[in-house]
mmCIF file of N, CA and C in Angstrom:
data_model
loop_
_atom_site.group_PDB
_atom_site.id
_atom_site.type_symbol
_atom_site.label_atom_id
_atom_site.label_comp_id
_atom_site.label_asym_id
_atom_site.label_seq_id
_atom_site.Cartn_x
_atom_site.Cartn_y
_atom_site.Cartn_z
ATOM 1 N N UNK A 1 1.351 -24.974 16.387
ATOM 2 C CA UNK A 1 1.015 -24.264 15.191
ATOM 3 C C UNK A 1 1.340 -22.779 15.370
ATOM 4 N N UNK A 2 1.596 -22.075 14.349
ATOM 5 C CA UNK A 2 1.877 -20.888 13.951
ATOM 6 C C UNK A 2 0.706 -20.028 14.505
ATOM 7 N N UNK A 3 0.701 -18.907 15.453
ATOM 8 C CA UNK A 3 -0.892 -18.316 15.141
ATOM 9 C C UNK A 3 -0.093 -16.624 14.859
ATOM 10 N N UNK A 4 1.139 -16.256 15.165
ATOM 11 C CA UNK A 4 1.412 -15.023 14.591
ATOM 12 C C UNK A 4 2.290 -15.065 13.871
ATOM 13 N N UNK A 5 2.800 -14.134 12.700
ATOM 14 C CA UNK A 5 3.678 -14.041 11.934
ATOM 15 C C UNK A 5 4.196 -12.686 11.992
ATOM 16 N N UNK A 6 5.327 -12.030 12.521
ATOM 17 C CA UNK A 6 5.493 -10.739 12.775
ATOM 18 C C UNK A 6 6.783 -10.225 11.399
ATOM 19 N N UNK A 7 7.189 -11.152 10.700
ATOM 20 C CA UNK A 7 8.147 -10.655 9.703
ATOM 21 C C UNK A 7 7.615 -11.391 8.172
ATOM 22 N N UNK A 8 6.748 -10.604 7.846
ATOM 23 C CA UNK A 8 6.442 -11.067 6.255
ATOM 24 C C UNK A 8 6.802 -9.682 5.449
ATOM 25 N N UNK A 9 6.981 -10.392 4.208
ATOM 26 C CA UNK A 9 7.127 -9.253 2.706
ATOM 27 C C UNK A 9 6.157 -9.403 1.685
ATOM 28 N N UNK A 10 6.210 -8.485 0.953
ATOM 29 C CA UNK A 10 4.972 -8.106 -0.122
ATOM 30 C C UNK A 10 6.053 -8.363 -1.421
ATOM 31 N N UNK A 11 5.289 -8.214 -2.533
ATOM 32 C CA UNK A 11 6.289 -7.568 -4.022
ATOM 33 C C UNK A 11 6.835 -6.454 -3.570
ATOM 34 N N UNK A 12 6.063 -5.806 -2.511
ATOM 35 C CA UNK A 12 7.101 -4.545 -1.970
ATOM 36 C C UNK A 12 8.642 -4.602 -1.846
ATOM 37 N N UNK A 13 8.910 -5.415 -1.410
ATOM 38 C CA UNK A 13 10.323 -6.080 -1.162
ATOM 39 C C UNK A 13 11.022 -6.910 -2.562
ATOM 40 N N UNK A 14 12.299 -6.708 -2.611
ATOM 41 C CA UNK A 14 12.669 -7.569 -3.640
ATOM 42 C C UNK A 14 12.768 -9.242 -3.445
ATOM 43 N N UNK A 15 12.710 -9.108 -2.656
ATOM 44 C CA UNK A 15 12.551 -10.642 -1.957
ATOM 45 C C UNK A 15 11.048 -11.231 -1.801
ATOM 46 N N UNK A 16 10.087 -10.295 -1.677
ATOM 47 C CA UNK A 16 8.626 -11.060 -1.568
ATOM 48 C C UNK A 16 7.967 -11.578 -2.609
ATOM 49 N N UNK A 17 7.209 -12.253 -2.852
ATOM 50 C CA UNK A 17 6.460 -13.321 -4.205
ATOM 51 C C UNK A 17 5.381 -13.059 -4.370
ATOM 52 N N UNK A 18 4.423 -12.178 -3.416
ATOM 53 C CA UNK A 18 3.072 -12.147 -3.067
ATOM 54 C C UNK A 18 2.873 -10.823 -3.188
ATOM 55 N N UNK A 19 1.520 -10.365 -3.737
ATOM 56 C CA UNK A 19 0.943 -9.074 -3.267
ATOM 57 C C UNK A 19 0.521 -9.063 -1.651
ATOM 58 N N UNK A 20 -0.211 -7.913 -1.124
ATOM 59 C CA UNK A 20 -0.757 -7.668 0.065
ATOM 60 C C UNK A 20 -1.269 -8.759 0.306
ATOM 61 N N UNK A 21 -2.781 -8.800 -0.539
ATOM 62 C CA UNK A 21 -4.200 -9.499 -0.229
ATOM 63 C C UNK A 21 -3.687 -10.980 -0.346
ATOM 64 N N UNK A 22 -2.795 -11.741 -1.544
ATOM 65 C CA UNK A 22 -1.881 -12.313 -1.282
ATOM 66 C C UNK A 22 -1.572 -13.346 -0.211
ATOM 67 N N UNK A 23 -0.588 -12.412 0.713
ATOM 68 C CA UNK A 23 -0.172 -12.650 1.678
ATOM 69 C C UNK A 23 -1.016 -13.046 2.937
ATOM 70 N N UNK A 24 -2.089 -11.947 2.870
ATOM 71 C CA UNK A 24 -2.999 -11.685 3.896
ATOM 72 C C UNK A 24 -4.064 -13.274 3.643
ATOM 73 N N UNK A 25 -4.380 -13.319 1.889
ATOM 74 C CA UNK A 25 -5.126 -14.986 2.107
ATOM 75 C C UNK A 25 -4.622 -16.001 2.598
ATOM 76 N N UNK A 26 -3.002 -16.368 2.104
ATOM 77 C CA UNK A 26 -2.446 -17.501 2.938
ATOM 78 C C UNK A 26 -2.023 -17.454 4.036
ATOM 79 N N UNK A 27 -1.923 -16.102 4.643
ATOM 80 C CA UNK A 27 -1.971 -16.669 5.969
ATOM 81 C C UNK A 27 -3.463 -16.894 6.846
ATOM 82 N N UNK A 28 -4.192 -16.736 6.193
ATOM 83 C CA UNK A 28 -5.806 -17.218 6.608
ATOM 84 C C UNK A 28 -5.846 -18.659 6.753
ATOM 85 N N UNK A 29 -5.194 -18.745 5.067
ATOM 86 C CA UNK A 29 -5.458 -20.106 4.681
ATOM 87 C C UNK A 29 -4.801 -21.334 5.824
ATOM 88 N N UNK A 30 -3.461 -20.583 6.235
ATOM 89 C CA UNK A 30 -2.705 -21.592 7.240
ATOM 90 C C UNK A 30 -3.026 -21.302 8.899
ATOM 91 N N UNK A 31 -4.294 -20.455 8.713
ATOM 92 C CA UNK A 31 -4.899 -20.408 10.245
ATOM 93 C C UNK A 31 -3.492 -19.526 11.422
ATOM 94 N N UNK A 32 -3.648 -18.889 10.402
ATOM 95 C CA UNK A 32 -2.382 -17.965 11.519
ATOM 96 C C UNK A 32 -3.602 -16.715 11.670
ATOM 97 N N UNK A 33 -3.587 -16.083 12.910
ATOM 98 C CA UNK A 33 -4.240 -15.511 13.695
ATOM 99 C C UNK A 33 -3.937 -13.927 13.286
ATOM 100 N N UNK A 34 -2.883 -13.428 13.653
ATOM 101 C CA UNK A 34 -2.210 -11.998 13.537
ATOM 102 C C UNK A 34 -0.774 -11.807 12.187
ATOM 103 N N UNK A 35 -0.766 -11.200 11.697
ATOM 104 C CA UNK A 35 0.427 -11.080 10.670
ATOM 105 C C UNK A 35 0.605 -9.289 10.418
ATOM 106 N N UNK A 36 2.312 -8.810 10.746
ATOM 107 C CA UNK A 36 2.794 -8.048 10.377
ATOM 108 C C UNK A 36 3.673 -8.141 9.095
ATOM 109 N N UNK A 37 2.929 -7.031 8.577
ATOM 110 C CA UNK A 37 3.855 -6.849 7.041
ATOM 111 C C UNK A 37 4.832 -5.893 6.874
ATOM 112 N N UNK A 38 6.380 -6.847 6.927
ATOM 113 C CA UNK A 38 7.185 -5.761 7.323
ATOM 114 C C UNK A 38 8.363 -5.723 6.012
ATOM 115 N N UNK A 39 7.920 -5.072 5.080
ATOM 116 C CA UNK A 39 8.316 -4.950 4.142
ATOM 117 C C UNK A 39 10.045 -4.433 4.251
ATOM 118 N N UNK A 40 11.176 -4.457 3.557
ATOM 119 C CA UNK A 40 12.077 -3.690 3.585
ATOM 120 C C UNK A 40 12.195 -2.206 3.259
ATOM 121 N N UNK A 41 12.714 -1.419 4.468
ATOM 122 C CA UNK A 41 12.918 0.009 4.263
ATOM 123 C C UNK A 41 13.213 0.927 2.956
ATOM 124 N N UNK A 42 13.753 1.725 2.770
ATOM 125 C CA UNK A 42 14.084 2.150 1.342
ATOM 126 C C UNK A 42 15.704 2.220 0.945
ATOM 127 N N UNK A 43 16.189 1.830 2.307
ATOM 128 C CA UNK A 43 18.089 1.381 1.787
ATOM 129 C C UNK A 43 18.197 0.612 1.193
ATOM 130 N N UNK A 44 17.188 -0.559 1.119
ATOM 131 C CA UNK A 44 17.002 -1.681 0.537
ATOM 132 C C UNK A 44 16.570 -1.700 -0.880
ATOM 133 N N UNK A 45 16.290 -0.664 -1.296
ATOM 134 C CA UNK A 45 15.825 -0.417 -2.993
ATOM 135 C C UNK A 45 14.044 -0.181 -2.817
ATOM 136 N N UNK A 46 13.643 -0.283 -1.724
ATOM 137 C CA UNK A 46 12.211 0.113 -1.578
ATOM 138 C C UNK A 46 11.589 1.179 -1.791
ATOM 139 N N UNK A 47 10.326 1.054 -2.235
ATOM 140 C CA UNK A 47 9.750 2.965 -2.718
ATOM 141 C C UNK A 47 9.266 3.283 -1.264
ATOM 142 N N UNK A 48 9.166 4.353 -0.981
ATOM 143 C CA UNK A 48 8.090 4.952 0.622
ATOM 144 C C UNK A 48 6.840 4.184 0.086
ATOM 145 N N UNK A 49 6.508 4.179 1.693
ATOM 146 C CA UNK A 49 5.334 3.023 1.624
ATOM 147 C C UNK A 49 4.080 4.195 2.173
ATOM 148 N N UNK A 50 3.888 5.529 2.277
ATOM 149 C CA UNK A 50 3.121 6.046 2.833
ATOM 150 C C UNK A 50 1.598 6.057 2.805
ATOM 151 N N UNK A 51 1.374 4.830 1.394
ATOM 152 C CA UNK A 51 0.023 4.766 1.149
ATOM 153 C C UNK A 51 -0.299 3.377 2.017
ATOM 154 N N UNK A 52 0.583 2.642 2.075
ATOM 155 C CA UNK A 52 0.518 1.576 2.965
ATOM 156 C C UNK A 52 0.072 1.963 4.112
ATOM 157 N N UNK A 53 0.371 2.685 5.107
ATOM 158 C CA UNK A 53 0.485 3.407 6.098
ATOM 159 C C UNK A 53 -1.199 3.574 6.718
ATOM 160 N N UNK A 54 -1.723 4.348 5.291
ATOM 161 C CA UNK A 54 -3.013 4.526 5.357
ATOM 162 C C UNK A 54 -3.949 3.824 5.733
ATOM 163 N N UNK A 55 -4.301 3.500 6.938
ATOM 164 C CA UNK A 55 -5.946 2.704 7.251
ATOM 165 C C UNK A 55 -6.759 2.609 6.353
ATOM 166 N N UNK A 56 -7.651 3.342 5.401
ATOM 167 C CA UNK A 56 -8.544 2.493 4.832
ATOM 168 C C UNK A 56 -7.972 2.182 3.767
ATOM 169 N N UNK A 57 -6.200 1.887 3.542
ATOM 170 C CA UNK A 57 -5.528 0.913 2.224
ATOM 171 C C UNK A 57 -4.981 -0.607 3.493
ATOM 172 N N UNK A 58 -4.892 -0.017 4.365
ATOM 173 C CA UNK A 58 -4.415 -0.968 5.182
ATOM 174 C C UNK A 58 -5.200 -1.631 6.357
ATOM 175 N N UNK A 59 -6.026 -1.773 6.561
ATOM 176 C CA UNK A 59 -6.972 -2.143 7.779
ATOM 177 C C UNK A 59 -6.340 -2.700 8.910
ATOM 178 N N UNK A 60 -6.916 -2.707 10.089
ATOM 179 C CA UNK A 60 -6.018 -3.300 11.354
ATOM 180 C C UNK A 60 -6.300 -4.856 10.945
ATOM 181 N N UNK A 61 -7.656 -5.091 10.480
ATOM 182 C CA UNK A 61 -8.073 -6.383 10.360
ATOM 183 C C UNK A 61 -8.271 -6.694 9.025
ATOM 184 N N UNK A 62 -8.720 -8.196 8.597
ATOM 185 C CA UNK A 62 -8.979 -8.436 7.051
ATOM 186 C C UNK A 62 -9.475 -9.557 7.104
ATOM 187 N N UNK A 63 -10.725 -10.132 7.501
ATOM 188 C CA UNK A 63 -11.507 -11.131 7.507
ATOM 189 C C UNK A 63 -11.501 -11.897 8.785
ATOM 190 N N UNK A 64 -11.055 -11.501 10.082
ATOM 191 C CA UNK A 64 -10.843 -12.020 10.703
ATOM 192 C C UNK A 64 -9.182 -12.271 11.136
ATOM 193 N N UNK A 65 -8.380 -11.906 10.201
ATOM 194 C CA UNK A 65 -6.526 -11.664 10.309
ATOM 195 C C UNK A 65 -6.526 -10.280 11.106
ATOM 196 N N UNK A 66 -5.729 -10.042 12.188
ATOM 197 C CA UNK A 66 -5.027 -8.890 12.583
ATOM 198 C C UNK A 66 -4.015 -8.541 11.729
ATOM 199 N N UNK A 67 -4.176 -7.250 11.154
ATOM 200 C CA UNK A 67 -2.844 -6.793 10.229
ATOM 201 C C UNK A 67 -2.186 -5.748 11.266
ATOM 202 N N UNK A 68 -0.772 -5.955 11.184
ATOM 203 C CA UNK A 68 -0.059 -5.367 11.946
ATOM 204 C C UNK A 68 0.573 -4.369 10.899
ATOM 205 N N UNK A 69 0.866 -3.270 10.698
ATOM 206 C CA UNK A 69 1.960 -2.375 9.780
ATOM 207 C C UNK A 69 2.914 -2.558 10.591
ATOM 208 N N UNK A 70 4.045 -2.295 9.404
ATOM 209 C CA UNK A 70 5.473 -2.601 10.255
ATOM 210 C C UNK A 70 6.473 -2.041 8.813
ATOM 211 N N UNK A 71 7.819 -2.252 9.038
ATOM 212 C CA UNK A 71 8.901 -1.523 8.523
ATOM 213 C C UNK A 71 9.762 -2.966 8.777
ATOM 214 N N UNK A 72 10.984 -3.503 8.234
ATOM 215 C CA UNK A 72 12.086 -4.335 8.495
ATOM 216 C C UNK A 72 13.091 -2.797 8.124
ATOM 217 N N UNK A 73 13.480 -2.235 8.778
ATOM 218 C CA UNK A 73 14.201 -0.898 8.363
ATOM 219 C C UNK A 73 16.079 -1.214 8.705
ATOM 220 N N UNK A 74 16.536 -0.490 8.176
ATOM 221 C CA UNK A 74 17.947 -0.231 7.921
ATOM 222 C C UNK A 74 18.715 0.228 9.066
ATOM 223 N N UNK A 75 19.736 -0.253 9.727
ATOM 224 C CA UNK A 75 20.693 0.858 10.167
ATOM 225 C C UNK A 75 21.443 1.986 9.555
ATOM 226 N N UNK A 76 21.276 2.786 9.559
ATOM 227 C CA UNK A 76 21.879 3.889 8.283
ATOM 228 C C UNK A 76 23.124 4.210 8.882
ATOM 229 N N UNK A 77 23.717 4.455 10.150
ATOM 230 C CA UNK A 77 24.515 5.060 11.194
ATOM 231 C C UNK A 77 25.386 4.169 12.017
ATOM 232 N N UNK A 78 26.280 4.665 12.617
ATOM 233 C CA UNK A 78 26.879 4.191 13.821
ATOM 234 C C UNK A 78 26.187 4.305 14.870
ATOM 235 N N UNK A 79 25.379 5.674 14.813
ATOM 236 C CA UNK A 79 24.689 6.011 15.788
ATOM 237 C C UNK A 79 23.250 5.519 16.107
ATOM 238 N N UNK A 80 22.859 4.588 15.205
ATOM 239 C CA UNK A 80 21.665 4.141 14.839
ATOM 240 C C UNK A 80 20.499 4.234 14.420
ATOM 241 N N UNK A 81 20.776 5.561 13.546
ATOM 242 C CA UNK A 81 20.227 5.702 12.855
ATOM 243 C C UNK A 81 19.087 5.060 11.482
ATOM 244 N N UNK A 82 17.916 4.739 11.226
ATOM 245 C CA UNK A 82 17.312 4.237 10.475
ATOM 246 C C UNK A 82 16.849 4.881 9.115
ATOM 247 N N UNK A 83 16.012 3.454 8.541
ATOM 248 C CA UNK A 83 15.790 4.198 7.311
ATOM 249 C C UNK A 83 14.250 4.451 7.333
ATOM 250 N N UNK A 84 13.670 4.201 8.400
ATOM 251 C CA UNK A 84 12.039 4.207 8.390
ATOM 252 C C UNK A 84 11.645 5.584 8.959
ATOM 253 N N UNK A 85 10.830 6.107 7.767
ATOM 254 C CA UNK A 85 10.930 8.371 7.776
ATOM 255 C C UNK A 85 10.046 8.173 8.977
ATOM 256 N N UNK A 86 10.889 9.543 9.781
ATOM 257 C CA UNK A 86 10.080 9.555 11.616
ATOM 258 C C UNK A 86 8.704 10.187 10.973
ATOM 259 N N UNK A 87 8.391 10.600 9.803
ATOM 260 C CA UNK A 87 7.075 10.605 9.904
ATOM 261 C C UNK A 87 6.299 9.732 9.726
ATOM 262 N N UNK A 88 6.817 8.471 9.360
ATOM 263 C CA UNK A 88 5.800 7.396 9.446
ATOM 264 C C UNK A 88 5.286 6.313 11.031
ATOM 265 N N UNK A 89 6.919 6.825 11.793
ATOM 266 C CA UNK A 89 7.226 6.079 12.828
ATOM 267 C C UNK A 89 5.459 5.809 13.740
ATOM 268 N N UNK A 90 5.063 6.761 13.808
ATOM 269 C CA UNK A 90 3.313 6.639 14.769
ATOM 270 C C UNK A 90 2.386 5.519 13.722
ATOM 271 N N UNK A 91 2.775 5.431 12.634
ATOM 272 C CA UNK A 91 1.654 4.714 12.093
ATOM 273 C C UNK A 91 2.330 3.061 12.155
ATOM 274 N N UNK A 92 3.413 2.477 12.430
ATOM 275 C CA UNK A 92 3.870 1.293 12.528
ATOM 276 C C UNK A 92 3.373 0.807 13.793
ATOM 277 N N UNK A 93 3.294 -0.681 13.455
ATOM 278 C CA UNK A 93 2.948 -1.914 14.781
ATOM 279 C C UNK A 93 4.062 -2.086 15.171
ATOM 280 N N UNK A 94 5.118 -2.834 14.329
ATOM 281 C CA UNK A 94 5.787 -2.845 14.489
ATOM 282 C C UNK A 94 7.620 -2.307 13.466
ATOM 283 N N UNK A 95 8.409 -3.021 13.628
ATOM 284 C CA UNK A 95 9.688 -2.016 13.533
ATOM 285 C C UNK A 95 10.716 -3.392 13.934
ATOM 286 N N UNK A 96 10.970 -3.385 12.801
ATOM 287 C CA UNK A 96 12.337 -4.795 12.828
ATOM 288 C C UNK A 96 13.604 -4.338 12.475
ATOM 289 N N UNK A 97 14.193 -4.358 13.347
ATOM 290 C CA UNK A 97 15.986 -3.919 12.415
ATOM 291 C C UNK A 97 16.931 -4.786 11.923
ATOM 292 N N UNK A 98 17.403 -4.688 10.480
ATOM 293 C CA UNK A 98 18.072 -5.426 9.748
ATOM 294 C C UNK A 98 19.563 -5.076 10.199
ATOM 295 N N UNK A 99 20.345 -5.907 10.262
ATOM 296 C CA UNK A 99 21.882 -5.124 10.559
ATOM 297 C C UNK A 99 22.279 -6.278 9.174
ATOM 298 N N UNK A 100 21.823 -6.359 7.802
ATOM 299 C CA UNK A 100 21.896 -6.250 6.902
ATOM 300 C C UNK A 100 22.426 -5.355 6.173
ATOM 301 N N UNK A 101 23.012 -3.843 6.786
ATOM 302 C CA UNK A 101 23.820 -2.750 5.865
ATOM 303 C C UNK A 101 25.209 -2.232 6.725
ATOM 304 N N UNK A 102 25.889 -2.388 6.390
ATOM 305 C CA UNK A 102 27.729 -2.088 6.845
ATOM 306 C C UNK A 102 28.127 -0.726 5.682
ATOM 307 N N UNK A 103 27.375 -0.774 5.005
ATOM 308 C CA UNK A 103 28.286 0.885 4.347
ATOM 309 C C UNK A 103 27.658 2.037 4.969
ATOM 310 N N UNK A 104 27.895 2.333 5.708
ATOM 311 C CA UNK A 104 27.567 4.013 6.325
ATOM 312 C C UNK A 104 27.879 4.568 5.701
ATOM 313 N N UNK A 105 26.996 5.773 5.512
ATOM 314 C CA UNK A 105 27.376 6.873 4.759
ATOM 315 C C UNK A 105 28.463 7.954 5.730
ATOM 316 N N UNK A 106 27.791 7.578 6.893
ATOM 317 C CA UNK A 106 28.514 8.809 7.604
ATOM 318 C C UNK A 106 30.183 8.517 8.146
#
């Protein structure tokens, strides 16, 4: 059985179906233990997530679920550059990289 989930999405994402709380019930519901919500960066059409970020919008825990914060972020660069703002970088669990983007700007 499943007990962590380290790559989930919200409506945050254009791809997710679920709100937060959402997300956070079914994976209760399917007895998964820990879950990071790693929404897509903002190359991806995403708004900044900085309220996300926030502990008492985001809790470490939620009934007994470990919530992990996290980013699925962008390569922006050759150099490897991302799309997840270094001021958020201290407040993430985790940090997934998509090599989902080939147009560099630079």
């Amino acid at each position: 059985m499943l007990s962590i989930d380290l790559h989930t999405h919200t409506l945050d994402s254009r791809c997710g179906l679920h709100t937060l709380l959402e997300v956070l019930e079914i994976a209760r519901e399917k007895g998964i233990r820990a879950i990071a919500i790693t929404d897509h960066g903002p190359k991806a059409g995403n708004p900044p997530r900085g309220t996300f970020l926030k502990a008492e919008r985001t809790p470490g825990e939620y009934k007994g679920l470990a919530v992990l914060k996290g980013i699925e972020a962008n390569i922006l660069s050759p150099d490897g550059a991302i799309d997840a703002p270094p001021a958020h970088w201290a407040n993430y669990d985790v940090v997934l990289i998509s090599l989902g983007f080939k147009d560099f700007d630079a």
